[in-house]
């Protein structure tokens, strides 16, 4: 309920939201970001010289900020892209890079909070949600998927999504989603699953959250071009056998995810980041320094 | 050269028919290696290719019983196929685990070793006195499944394909091609070919020129389609215009396996089975096997076993881990001994101190006694 009250208060000022996107290249990450913002935020990947194709590129962390207008509400959205994740032959060090970035943002807040004279123009760069792109193998989670989500979920709200979901027929998609959720439960990975309180919350909230929870992991298709379908312009991909529409909820979950991230659950994600994830980090860090001092 | 006239032939012209009769009786050995990450449709593809379930699809019930073993396995499936009285002993080799882990360093070793081992095994058998019943699992062609990212080949793909290309007939395949729109596919193919050329990856090629024009044209068509885009499906679905085909049914349409506008499956099947199976088999025996044999013969004598370097990377990791543990244990023990030694020294010093204390105490008493005696004696003398 808190998120609705918050919205009314801040509508004039607008919101700030930071989203990180992680996934192997070729899963539609960049296209998703551009589709989400309906603009060319992230430039298309420049493929290097073929002679250099064998050179492994380490992961890079690249934030982009864009101003959006959602039904009259201003949102300053920062999207953090992570090109190079999972692209090397040995990917053991990807996790630490991302974790390091997330913790550095927390460290900045921590040191700012402890200042006597605080900077009024201090910018909060904490990341509020992480969209993890699962490779659409059709089987189940891969080792790198499990490792990443496990390692990062103590520091950030992890929301698993399936990239390039137009690889699946409807039955295949349903089976894959089911297996992925089974894997997540089996490995005890605490993802953001649109929590609600069956006793405290009203029916509308419960329904809304249950529906979103049942869609996990969100099936995504991205497309920046517009094509004509039956006389109207749609964002879609044209195959010889048909057209997949990005904004059609029968084809994929893009529209629902976008609404959840930028409208209905924006506040909740921020609150969990601040009240829970950041607090945990703060406690751990301060206890560690206390231990170090007493040694 | 003596040429015979038509009508007075000696029967040479009938040799091809004879050869056909012999070949069809003997049947043929055909080994295909499928290489690629899991989830790229390798199993579906092979079942689609031979229109029968060569390999059963994966079951998921036991996936939580996985041990910590992170290896690449070599899975061999054998089938005997027959069509119009021509039998094929088909062997399909799958490589589960390849490319599936966080760290895929050296994961191609088991695959490379397998290919070399088949050449080795054939070579050894050939050197035996009795060589009638040869078991021949030399790989005639390797299908490398590329993930349809739409970008380019990954470093892992390049590393493996380089090594495969020099040992086996390598055919690159774009898996799950129904994920790419025609424009994306075209760009992707172009880029892959650029990388293959720039990185000197040897892919399978065959002579294009043929006796009749139709064959030549067909050959050129096939070569032009490389890397082949594939869609696999063993299910029958109904298209929008009412045809029943093998395909994949999406909410937005049906992607057909045998529709050449949708993918290159037909061309690849042509290559693998209809027209170039013989060439694949021959080039393996004549080129790749001979290359291997020559390389081995240059350094080894007949009958000498191959020097095996056991460089399984997972074993290297274990060795590292054990060595670390060992050094750690040694360090702990040394620390323990050192602190024990220090304790003994401290104890000795303490005891020495006590001894000294006692000693000086005794001395003091002795001095006191003496002084008392001195003071006493004169009295006694009185």
XYZ file of C-alpha atoms in Angstrom:
677
model
C 0.000 0.000 0.000
C 2.885 2.288 0.801
C 3.824 2.598 -2.808
C 0.519 4.135 -3.773
C 0.708 6.843 -1.088
C 4.284 7.584 -2.063
C 3.227 8.098 -5.636
C 0.695 10.769 -4.875
C 3.205 12.715 -2.831
C 5.992 12.689 -5.356
C 4.127 12.990 -8.615
C 5.214 16.580 -9.122
C 8.846 15.989 -8.237
C 9.168 12.802 -10.236
C 11.002 9.629 -9.355
C 14.498 8.313 -9.684
C 14.994 4.638 -10.487
C 18.094 2.612 -11.276
C 17.843 -0.685 -13.114
C 20.703 -3.044 -13.915
C 20.493 -5.450 -16.836
C 22.659 -8.565 -16.873
C 22.876 -11.366 -19.409
C 25.075 -12.973 -22.041
C 25.355 -11.116 -25.310
C 22.840 -11.988 -27.961
C 19.932 -12.343 -25.536
C 18.307 -9.062 -26.438
C 19.587 -6.988 -23.514
C 20.418 -3.885 -25.495
C 17.245 -4.116 -27.552
C 15.225 -4.490 -24.357
C 16.696 -1.331 -22.842
C 15.959 0.642 -25.997
C 12.463 -0.834 -26.226
C 11.811 -0.021 -22.564
C 12.819 3.594 -23.017
C 11.374 3.802 -26.510
C 14.578 5.509 -27.574
C 18.090 4.695 -28.742
C 19.661 4.751 -25.312
C 22.290 2.085 -25.768
C 24.104 2.076 -29.087
C 23.966 -1.142 -31.064
C 26.949 -3.371 -30.505
C 29.763 -2.648 -32.867
C 31.138 -5.955 -33.996
C 34.898 -5.740 -34.045
C 37.170 -6.750 -36.818
C 36.806 -10.451 -37.618
C 40.526 -10.809 -36.927
C 39.885 -9.740 -33.355
C 36.834 -11.917 -32.756
C 38.851 -14.432 -30.745
C 39.930 -11.810 -28.208
C 37.956 -12.177 -25.008
C 36.324 -9.037 -23.706
C 35.953 -8.620 -19.986
C 32.707 -7.391 -18.503
C 32.092 -3.625 -18.470
C 29.619 -1.672 -16.356
C 27.926 1.126 -18.308
C 25.222 3.360 -16.829
C 22.906 5.399 -19.063
C 20.394 7.954 -17.770
C 17.196 8.834 -19.573
C 14.194 11.004 -18.658
C 10.867 9.272 -19.100
C 7.299 10.415 -18.803
C 4.906 7.722 -17.599
C 1.333 8.956 -17.794
C 2.369 12.371 -16.600
C 4.792 11.075 -14.001
C 8.398 12.013 -14.573
C 10.913 9.251 -14.047
C 14.658 9.720 -14.180
C 15.687 6.231 -15.171
C 19.269 5.038 -14.995
C 19.910 1.784 -16.796
C 23.167 0.019 -16.031
C 24.212 -2.248 -18.860
C 26.800 -5.004 -18.392
C 28.214 -5.949 -21.798
C 30.696 -8.792 -21.751
C 28.998 -10.839 -19.059
C 29.388 -14.548 -19.782
C 31.222 -13.949 -23.044
C 34.620 -15.200 -22.011
C 35.788 -18.771 -21.978
C 36.304 -18.523 -18.229
C 33.651 -16.346 -16.609
C 34.516 -16.793 -12.945
C 35.339 -13.105 -12.459
C 32.148 -11.593 -13.841
C 30.296 -11.950 -10.587
C 32.808 -10.052 -8.521
C 32.836 -7.133 -10.947
C 29.091 -6.656 -10.677
C 29.018 -7.252 -6.947
C 31.829 -4.761 -6.527
C 29.875 -2.106 -8.399
C 26.737 -2.636 -6.319
C 28.650 -2.526 -3.058
C 30.533 0.599 -4.061
C 27.215 2.438 -4.412
C 26.271 1.276 -0.932
C 29.669 2.400 0.372
C 29.106 5.859 -1.056
C 25.799 6.185 0.776
C 27.348 4.834 3.957
C 30.142 7.378 3.973
C 27.751 10.174 3.002
C 25.431 9.292 5.874
C 28.250 9.441 8.383
C 29.325 12.913 7.287
C 28.711 15.764 9.677
C 28.043 18.152 6.846
C 26.183 16.273 4.116
C 26.238 17.158 0.468
C 22.751 18.366 -0.511
C 23.374 17.496 -4.130
C 24.507 13.983 -3.366
C 23.310 11.532 -5.982
C 22.009 8.167 -4.847
C 23.331 5.639 -7.336
C 22.116 2.508 -5.618
C 20.655 -0.017 -8.002
C 17.045 -0.886 -7.210
C 16.489 -3.930 -9.388
C 18.457 -6.343 -11.517
C 16.926 -7.980 -14.560
C 18.757 -11.218 -15.214
C 18.416 -12.561 -18.758
C 18.209 -16.342 -18.773
C 19.384 -18.068 -21.963
C 16.343 -19.693 -23.592
C 17.825 -23.189 -23.796
C 14.490 -24.864 -23.219
C 16.003 -27.088 -20.543
C 16.645 -25.529 -17.129
C 18.971 -23.053 -15.433
C 22.647 -23.200 -16.322
C 25.463 -23.067 -13.842
C 26.242 -19.424 -14.563
C 22.564 -18.445 -14.084
C 22.414 -20.062 -10.660
C 25.763 -18.654 -9.572
C 24.916 -15.117 -10.563
C 21.496 -14.980 -8.995
C 22.733 -16.597 -5.793
C 25.643 -14.230 -5.396
C 23.802 -11.040 -6.198
C 20.445 -11.528 -4.491
C 21.789 -10.562 -1.019
C 22.584 -7.111 -2.439
C 19.880 -6.407 -4.970
C 16.340 -7.301 -6.040
C 16.853 -9.957 -8.709
C 14.098 -10.407 -11.277
C 14.724 -13.290 -13.699
C 13.582 -12.833 -17.289
C 13.816 -14.975 -20.415
C 15.423 -13.199 -23.338
C 14.431 -13.798 -26.978
C 11.333 -15.617 -25.833
C 10.080 -15.884 -29.403
C 12.291 -18.967 -29.539
C 9.565 -20.848 -27.669
C 6.169 -22.170 -28.645
C 3.525 -21.515 -25.950
C 3.874 -25.012 -24.423
C 7.658 -24.880 -24.448
C 7.564 -21.479 -22.740
C 5.235 -22.661 -19.997
C 7.389 -25.754 -19.352
C 10.586 -23.735 -19.312
C 9.172 -21.158 -16.881
C 8.027 -23.940 -14.594
C 11.423 -25.638 -14.589
C 13.256 -22.371 -14.008
C 11.112 -21.606 -10.959
C 11.667 -25.144 -9.679
C 15.416 -24.648 -10.035
C 15.235 -21.301 -8.227
C 13.362 -22.891 -5.368
C 15.657 -25.901 -5.220
C 18.753 -23.720 -4.979
C 17.101 -21.351 -2.470
C 17.660 -18.258 -4.536
C 15.814 -15.293 -2.986
C 14.508 -13.431 -6.031
C 12.081 -10.509 -5.973
C 8.741 -12.246 -6.295
C 6.261 -9.399 -5.848
C 5.649 -10.008 -2.163
C 2.300 -9.434 -0.564
C 0.715 -10.100 2.794
C -2.395 -12.271 2.473
C -3.743 -10.846 5.707
C -2.808 -7.184 5.532
C -3.133 -6.295 1.867
C -6.382 -5.715 -0.003
C -7.671 -8.065 -2.669
C -6.616 -5.872 -5.550
C -2.995 -5.835 -4.396
C -3.002 -9.567 -3.764
C -4.392 -10.300 -7.229
C -1.978 -7.934 -8.897
C 1.049 -9.427 -7.160
C -0.041 -13.036 -7.624
C -0.465 -12.458 -11.313
C 2.986 -10.936 -11.672
C 4.453 -13.715 -9.584
C 2.876 -16.332 -11.840
C 4.501 -14.745 -14.891
C 8.018 -15.194 -13.509
C 10.413 -15.439 -15.251
C 9.089 -12.748 -17.612
C 9.217 -13.756 -21.271
C 10.718 -10.845 -23.188
C 10.934 -9.956 -26.830
C 12.541 -6.726 -27.858
C 12.176 -4.708 -30.985
C 12.999 -1.156 -31.909
C 11.489 -1.049 -35.377
C 7.892 -0.399 -36.210
C 6.066 -2.342 -38.891
C 2.580 -2.204 -40.320
C 0.120 -4.864 -39.183
C -3.438 -4.642 -40.475
C -3.100 -0.960 -41.093
C -1.678 -0.038 -37.706
C 1.895 0.591 -36.659
C 3.294 -1.849 -34.124
C 6.671 -2.615 -32.615
C 7.374 -6.113 -33.825
C 9.595 -8.647 -35.521
C 8.673 -9.831 -38.958
C 9.284 -13.478 -39.745
C 8.361 -15.262 -42.963
C 5.734 -17.128 -40.982
C 4.244 -14.306 -38.964
C 4.754 -11.167 -36.920
C 5.606 -11.094 -33.229
C 4.340 -7.998 -31.437
C 6.264 -6.649 -28.466
C 3.305 -4.919 -26.859
C 0.920 -7.848 -27.310
C 0.531 -9.599 -23.966
C -0.371 -12.819 -25.757
C 3.053 -12.843 -27.376
C 5.251 -11.853 -24.437
C 5.318 -10.296 -20.957
C 7.116 -7.094 -21.887
C 4.209 -4.737 -21.282
C 3.423 -6.204 -17.871
C 7.043 -6.055 -16.743
C 7.408 -2.473 -17.887
C 4.342 -1.412 -15.947
C 5.553 -3.214 -12.834
C 9.026 -1.675 -12.986
C 8.102 1.891 -13.863
C 4.713 2.270 -12.199
C 3.181 -0.202 -9.791
C 6.263 -1.634 -8.099
C 8.849 1.085 -8.465
C 8.391 2.295 -4.903
C 8.392 -1.212 -3.464
C 11.681 -2.054 -5.179
C 13.249 1.155 -3.884
C 11.981 0.588 -0.369
C 13.268 -2.970 -0.200
C 16.628 -1.756 -1.483
C 16.833 0.942 1.157
C 15.124 -0.619 4.161
C 16.365 -4.160 3.789
C 19.225 -4.782 1.349
C 21.162 -1.628 2.176
C 20.563 -2.036 5.898
C 21.916 -5.601 5.778
C 25.004 -4.424 3.956
C 25.479 -1.601 6.427
C 25.194 -3.951 9.416
C 27.603 -6.455 7.916
C 30.125 -3.803 6.995
C 30.025 -1.994 10.314
C 30.262 -5.258 12.291
C 33.260 -6.244 10.226
C 35.036 -2.959 10.915
C 34.190 -3.270 14.583
C 35.758 -6.728 14.571
C 38.844 -5.429 12.811
C 39.267 -2.635 15.322
C 39.033 -4.893 18.319
C 41.688 -7.306 16.987
C 45.647 -46.023 -74.194
C 43.435 -48.572 -75.838
C 39.856 -47.435 -76.254
C 37.077 -49.850 -76.841
C 34.308 -49.151 -79.257
C 30.659 -49.060 -78.347
C 29.058 -52.419 -78.900
C 32.373 -54.216 -78.417
C 32.723 -53.257 -74.789
C 34.450 -55.501 -72.244
C 32.181 -54.637 -69.414
C 34.094 -51.777 -67.739
C 31.006 -49.657 -68.092
C 29.228 -52.042 -65.743
C 31.700 -51.447 -62.914
C 29.661 -48.661 -61.284
C 26.645 -51.000 -61.099
C 28.780 -53.721 -59.583
C 30.222 -51.350 -57.091
C 26.703 -50.270 -56.193
C 25.720 -53.902 -55.596
C 28.750 -54.516 -53.391
C 28.264 -51.286 -51.444
C 24.607 -51.883 -50.763
C 25.331 -55.345 -49.433
C 28.103 -54.159 -47.171
C 26.204 -51.116 -46.023
C 28.090 -48.182 -44.633
C 29.502 -46.796 -41.441
C 28.506 -43.188 -40.845
C 29.591 -41.241 -37.798
C 28.311 -37.750 -37.071
C 29.604 -35.647 -34.174
C 27.274 -33.009 -32.710
C 29.091 -30.202 -30.968
C 27.501 -27.257 -29.159
C 26.034 -25.962 -25.903
C 22.993 -27.698 -24.537
C 19.647 -26.268 -25.512
C 20.567 -25.592 -29.137
C 18.359 -28.311 -30.555
C 21.023 -30.900 -31.387
C 18.916 -33.870 -30.336
C 15.824 -32.525 -32.080
C 17.861 -31.887 -35.204
C 19.237 -35.394 -35.481
C 15.800 -36.890 -34.895
C 14.365 -34.583 -37.555
C 17.161 -35.455 -39.987
C 16.569 -39.179 -39.828
C 12.805 -38.893 -39.203
C 13.113 -41.263 -36.307
C 13.989 -40.994 -32.633
C 17.700 -41.642 -32.714
C 18.186 -39.977 -29.367
C 15.541 -39.525 -26.702
C 15.010 -35.965 -25.487
C 16.379 -34.917 -22.113
C 14.514 -35.777 -18.938
C 14.567 -33.258 -16.139
C 13.539 -35.304 -13.145
C 17.075 -36.189 -12.112
C 18.697 -32.817 -12.688
C 18.926 -32.089 -8.991
C 20.962 -35.230 -8.409
C 23.896 -33.700 -10.251
C 27.250 -34.421 -8.728
C 29.851 -31.700 -8.599
C 31.498 -33.162 -11.687
C 31.885 -30.432 -14.264
C 33.012 -32.403 -17.255
C 32.287 -32.726 -20.921
C 31.043 -36.203 -21.714
C 31.151 -38.122 -24.930
C 27.847 -39.858 -25.529
C 27.666 -42.428 -28.290
C 24.360 -43.470 -29.797
C 24.194 -46.217 -32.401
C 21.424 -46.914 -34.815
C 20.991 -49.118 -37.843
C 18.996 -47.522 -40.584
C 17.825 -49.025 -43.794
C 16.250 -47.481 -46.834
C 15.601 -49.327 -50.093
C 17.811 -52.190 -48.942
C 20.762 -49.918 -48.277
C 21.822 -50.176 -44.680
C 23.684 -47.541 -42.698
C 25.356 -48.186 -39.372
C 24.823 -44.741 -37.973
C 26.768 -43.495 -34.992
C 25.816 -40.166 -33.442
C 28.238 -38.682 -30.958
C 26.935 -36.032 -28.599
C 28.967 -33.833 -26.247
C 26.833 -32.988 -23.211
C 28.401 -30.441 -20.926
C 30.339 -28.588 -23.597
C 30.027 -24.833 -23.132
C 27.586 -25.211 -20.265
C 29.738 -24.186 -17.340
C 30.889 -20.865 -15.961
C 34.470 -21.844 -16.762
C 34.790 -23.589 -20.095
C 38.563 -23.429 -20.353
C 39.932 -26.501 -22.152
C 36.453 -28.000 -22.350
C 37.161 -29.010 -25.936
C 39.883 -31.479 -24.927
C 37.629 -34.537 -24.532
C 36.117 -33.862 -27.969
C 39.471 -33.412 -29.708
C 40.825 -36.470 -27.933
C 37.831 -38.505 -29.073
C 38.369 -37.615 -32.715
C 42.083 -38.376 -32.541
C 41.421 -41.597 -30.648
C 39.228 -42.925 -33.447
C 41.975 -42.322 -35.984
C 44.435 -43.898 -33.572
C 42.239 -46.906 -32.973
C 41.740 -47.490 -36.678
C 45.455 -47.120 -37.302
C 46.311 -49.657 -34.630
C 43.721 -52.128 -35.846
C 44.987 -51.734 -39.344
C 48.445 -52.728 -38.167
C 47.212 -55.969 -36.633
C 47.749 -59.305 -38.392
C 43.995 -59.885 -38.548
C 42.199 -56.871 -39.928
C 38.923 -58.160 -41.296
C 36.569 -56.993 -38.596
C 37.616 -53.411 -38.073
C 35.557 -51.306 -35.736
C 35.570 -47.920 -37.407
C 34.194 -44.963 -35.520
C 36.165 -42.301 -37.313
C 34.091 -39.162 -37.368
C 32.919 -38.378 -40.886
C 31.448 -35.029 -40.132
C 31.129 -32.640 -37.227
C 28.146 -30.326 -36.971
C 29.042 -27.301 -34.861
C 25.918 -25.630 -33.479
C 26.197 -21.861 -33.161
C 23.969 -19.938 -30.750
C 21.715 -17.551 -32.739
C 22.891 -14.376 -31.019
C 22.770 -12.389 -34.219
C 26.171 -10.850 -33.389
C 29.212 -12.969 -34.166
C 31.115 -16.080 -33.131
C 32.167 -16.236 -29.482
C 35.798 -16.740 -28.444
C 34.873 -20.243 -27.282
C 33.369 -21.074 -30.696
C 36.515 -19.853 -32.429
C 38.874 -21.825 -30.188
C 36.995 -25.067 -30.702
C 36.253 -24.673 -34.390
C 39.929 -23.980 -35.113
C 40.885 -27.276 -33.528
C 38.038 -29.222 -35.068
C 38.588 -27.903 -38.587
C 42.033 -29.471 -38.908
C 40.868 -32.904 -37.810
C 37.404 -33.487 -39.161
C 34.925 -32.281 -41.789
C 33.521 -29.272 -39.946
C 30.099 -27.966 -40.889
C 28.908 -24.842 -39.016
C 25.206 -24.727 -38.301
C 23.107 -21.823 -36.964
C 20.848 -23.430 -34.394
C 17.253 -22.437 -33.607
C 17.251 -20.168 -36.618
C 13.577 -19.313 -36.157
C 14.781 -16.743 -33.631
C 16.296 -14.599 -36.387
C 14.407 -12.496 -38.908
C 15.597 -12.875 -42.523
C 17.620 -9.639 -42.370
C 19.214 -10.585 -39.045
C 20.027 -14.044 -40.395
C 21.658 -12.675 -43.502
C 23.859 -10.288 -41.479
C 24.733 -13.029 -39.017
C 25.764 -15.486 -41.733
C 27.902 -12.862 -43.408
C 29.684 -12.002 -40.183
C 30.278 -15.646 -39.299
C 31.852 -16.248 -42.697
C 34.076 -13.194 -42.213
C 35.268 -14.478 -38.859
C 35.820 -17.994 -40.209
C 37.983 -16.575 -42.988
C 39.890 -14.159 -40.746
C 40.573 -16.782 -38.092
C 41.612 -19.463 -40.596
C 38.989 -21.943 -39.532
C 38.834 -24.816 -41.986
C 35.281 -25.724 -42.805
C 34.123 -28.561 -45.004
C 34.260 -27.872 -48.697
C 33.590 -30.164 -51.597
C 34.213 -30.029 -55.326
C 31.503 -27.923 -56.934
C 32.102 -28.917 -60.536
C 30.172 -31.945 -61.608
C 29.346 -33.774 -64.802
C 25.879 -32.343 -65.240
C 24.898 -28.736 -64.904
C 22.060 -29.443 -62.536
C 24.430 -31.008 -60.018
C 26.908 -28.166 -60.301
C 24.157 -25.623 -59.721
C 22.851 -27.593 -56.786
C 26.324 -27.862 -55.278
C 26.854 -24.134 -55.568
C 23.492 -23.503 -53.954
C 24.439 -25.667 -51.028
C 27.855 -24.113 -50.520
C 26.371 -20.633 -50.670
C 24.058 -21.423 -47.773
C 26.852 -22.176 -45.303
C 26.590 -21.736 -42.323
C 23.298 -23.614 -42.505
C 20.358 -22.228 -40.537
C 18.279 -25.001 -39.029
C 14.935 -25.410 -37.384
C 14.236 -28.833 -35.928
C 10.924 -30.482 -35.224
C 9.535 -33.979 -35.142
C 5.955 -32.737 -34.648
C 3.295 -32.407 -37.315
C 1.521 -29.069 -37.284
C -1.068 -27.441 -39.497
C -0.178 -24.205 -41.288
C -2.426 -21.210 -41.858
C -3.283 -22.480 -45.319
C -4.171 -25.951 -44.125
C -1.052 -27.983 -44.949
C 0.286 -30.520 -42.480
C 4.044 -30.124 -42.136
C 6.872 -30.764 -39.736
C 7.218 -27.473 -37.931
C 6.917 -25.318 -34.843
C 3.601 -23.728 -33.974
C 3.822 -20.235 -32.559
C 0.992 -17.865 -31.650
C 1.968 -15.838 -34.659
C 2.463 -18.553 -37.272
C 4.116 -21.836 -38.143
C 7.824 -22.097 -38.848
C 8.292 -24.989 -41.271
C 11.313 -27.272 -41.259
C 11.267 -28.125 -44.948
C 10.382 -24.681 -46.257
C 13.505 -23.263 -47.874
C 12.344 -19.724 -47.158
C 12.298 -20.527 -43.461
C 15.609 -22.364 -43.036
C 18.362 -24.365 -44.753
C 17.382 -27.739 -43.340
C 16.680 -29.260 -46.747
C 20.064 -28.175 -48.094
C 21.856 -29.576 -45.083
C 20.008 -32.860 -45.334
C 20.933 -33.010 -48.991
C 24.557 -32.494 -48.044
C 24.650 -34.946 -45.191
C 22.672 -37.762 -46.681
C 21.540 -37.491 -50.241
C 24.478 -36.223 -52.216
C 27.614 -35.837 -50.177
C 27.604 -38.602 -47.638
C 30.098 -40.519 -49.733
C 32.360 -37.511 -50.089
C 32.250 -36.915 -46.336
C 33.213 -40.514 -45.687
C 35.934 -40.541 -48.310
C 37.508 -37.248 -47.332
C 37.652 -38.445 -43.739
C 39.398 -41.630 -44.761
C 41.593 -40.148 -47.430
C 42.458 -36.744 -46.054
C 41.952 -36.465 -42.322
C 42.936 -40.014 -41.472
C 45.977 -39.864 -43.723
C 47.016 -36.564 -42.154
C 46.768 -38.091 -38.719
C 48.618 -41.231 -39.772
C 51.391 -39.277 -41.420
C 51.840 -37.047 -38.389
C 52.018 -40.059 -36.103
C 54.283 -42.100 -38.371
C 56.824 -39.317 -38.462
C 57.451 -39.658 -34.777
C 56.466 -43.196 -33.897
C 57.348 -46.710 -34.980
C 54.733 -49.254 -35.996
C 53.239 -50.875 -32.975
C 54.402 -48.266 -30.502
C 51.601 -46.955 -28.349
C 50.714 -43.298 -28.339
C 52.231 -41.147 -25.665
C 49.256 -39.907 -23.752
C 49.544 -36.597 -22.026
C 46.886 -36.680 -19.424
C 45.927 -33.070 -19.354
C 42.393 -33.194 -18.147
C 41.834 -29.619 -16.953
C 39.534 -30.628 -14.127
C 42.312 -32.838 -12.803
C 44.669 -29.909 -12.958
C 42.244 -27.980 -10.803
C 42.064 -30.813 -8.306
C 45.829 -31.059 -8.276
C 46.055 -27.351 -7.564
C 43.523 -27.642 -4.790
C 45.343 -30.586 -3.231
C 48.658 -28.819 -3.440
C 47.161 -25.774 -1.762
C 45.725 -27.930 1.000
C 49.012 -29.684 1.456
C 51.008 -26.461 1.740
C 48.367 -25.121 4.100
C 48.636 -28.201 6.316
C 52.415 -28.011 6.327
C 52.235 -24.359 7.258
C 49.842 -25.071 10.106
C 52.037 -27.827 11.439
C 55.134 -25.642 11.237
C 53.303 -22.911 13.111
C 52.267 -25.404 15.719
C 55.843 -26.608 16.179
C 57.133 -23.090 16.292
C 54.723 -22.039 18.996
C 55.499 -25.257 20.888
C 59.175 -24.488 20.639
C 58.561 -20.975 21.834
C 56.566 -22.284 24.735
C 59.409 -24.601 25.722
C 61.908 -21.797 25.478
C 59.698 -19.573 27.566
C 59.288 -22.372 30.081
C 63.028 -22.962 30.191
C 63.698 -19.292 30.714
C 61.132 -19.178 33.464
C 62.654 -22.169 35.184
C 66.097 -20.723 34.747
C 64.893 -17.528 36.311
C 63.415 -19.433 39.225
C 66.638 -21.374 39.548
C 68.593 -18.187 39.605
C 66.230 -16.730 42.105
C 66.621 -19.748 44.291
C 70.372 -19.656 43.781
C 70.644 -16.033 44.851
C 68.324 -16.766 47.725
C 70.656 -19.553 48.821
C 73.618 -17.271 48.430
C 71.927 -14.683 50.531
C 71.185 -17.238 53.205
C 74.742 -18.509 53.054
C 76.018 -14.991 53.438
C 73.674 -14.461 56.352
C 74.818 -17.708 57.909
C 78.414 -16.732 57.482
C 77.846 -13.382 58.971
C 76.020 -14.988 61.837
C 78.831 -17.498 62.297
C 81.403 -14.775 62.200
C 79.439 -12.871 64.724
C 79.046 -16.042 66.782
C 82.555 -17.438 66.809
C 84.210 -14.631 68.740
C 81.546 -15.109 71.369
C 82.266 -18.799 71.455
C 85.919 -18.108 71.822
C 85.374 -16.113 74.965
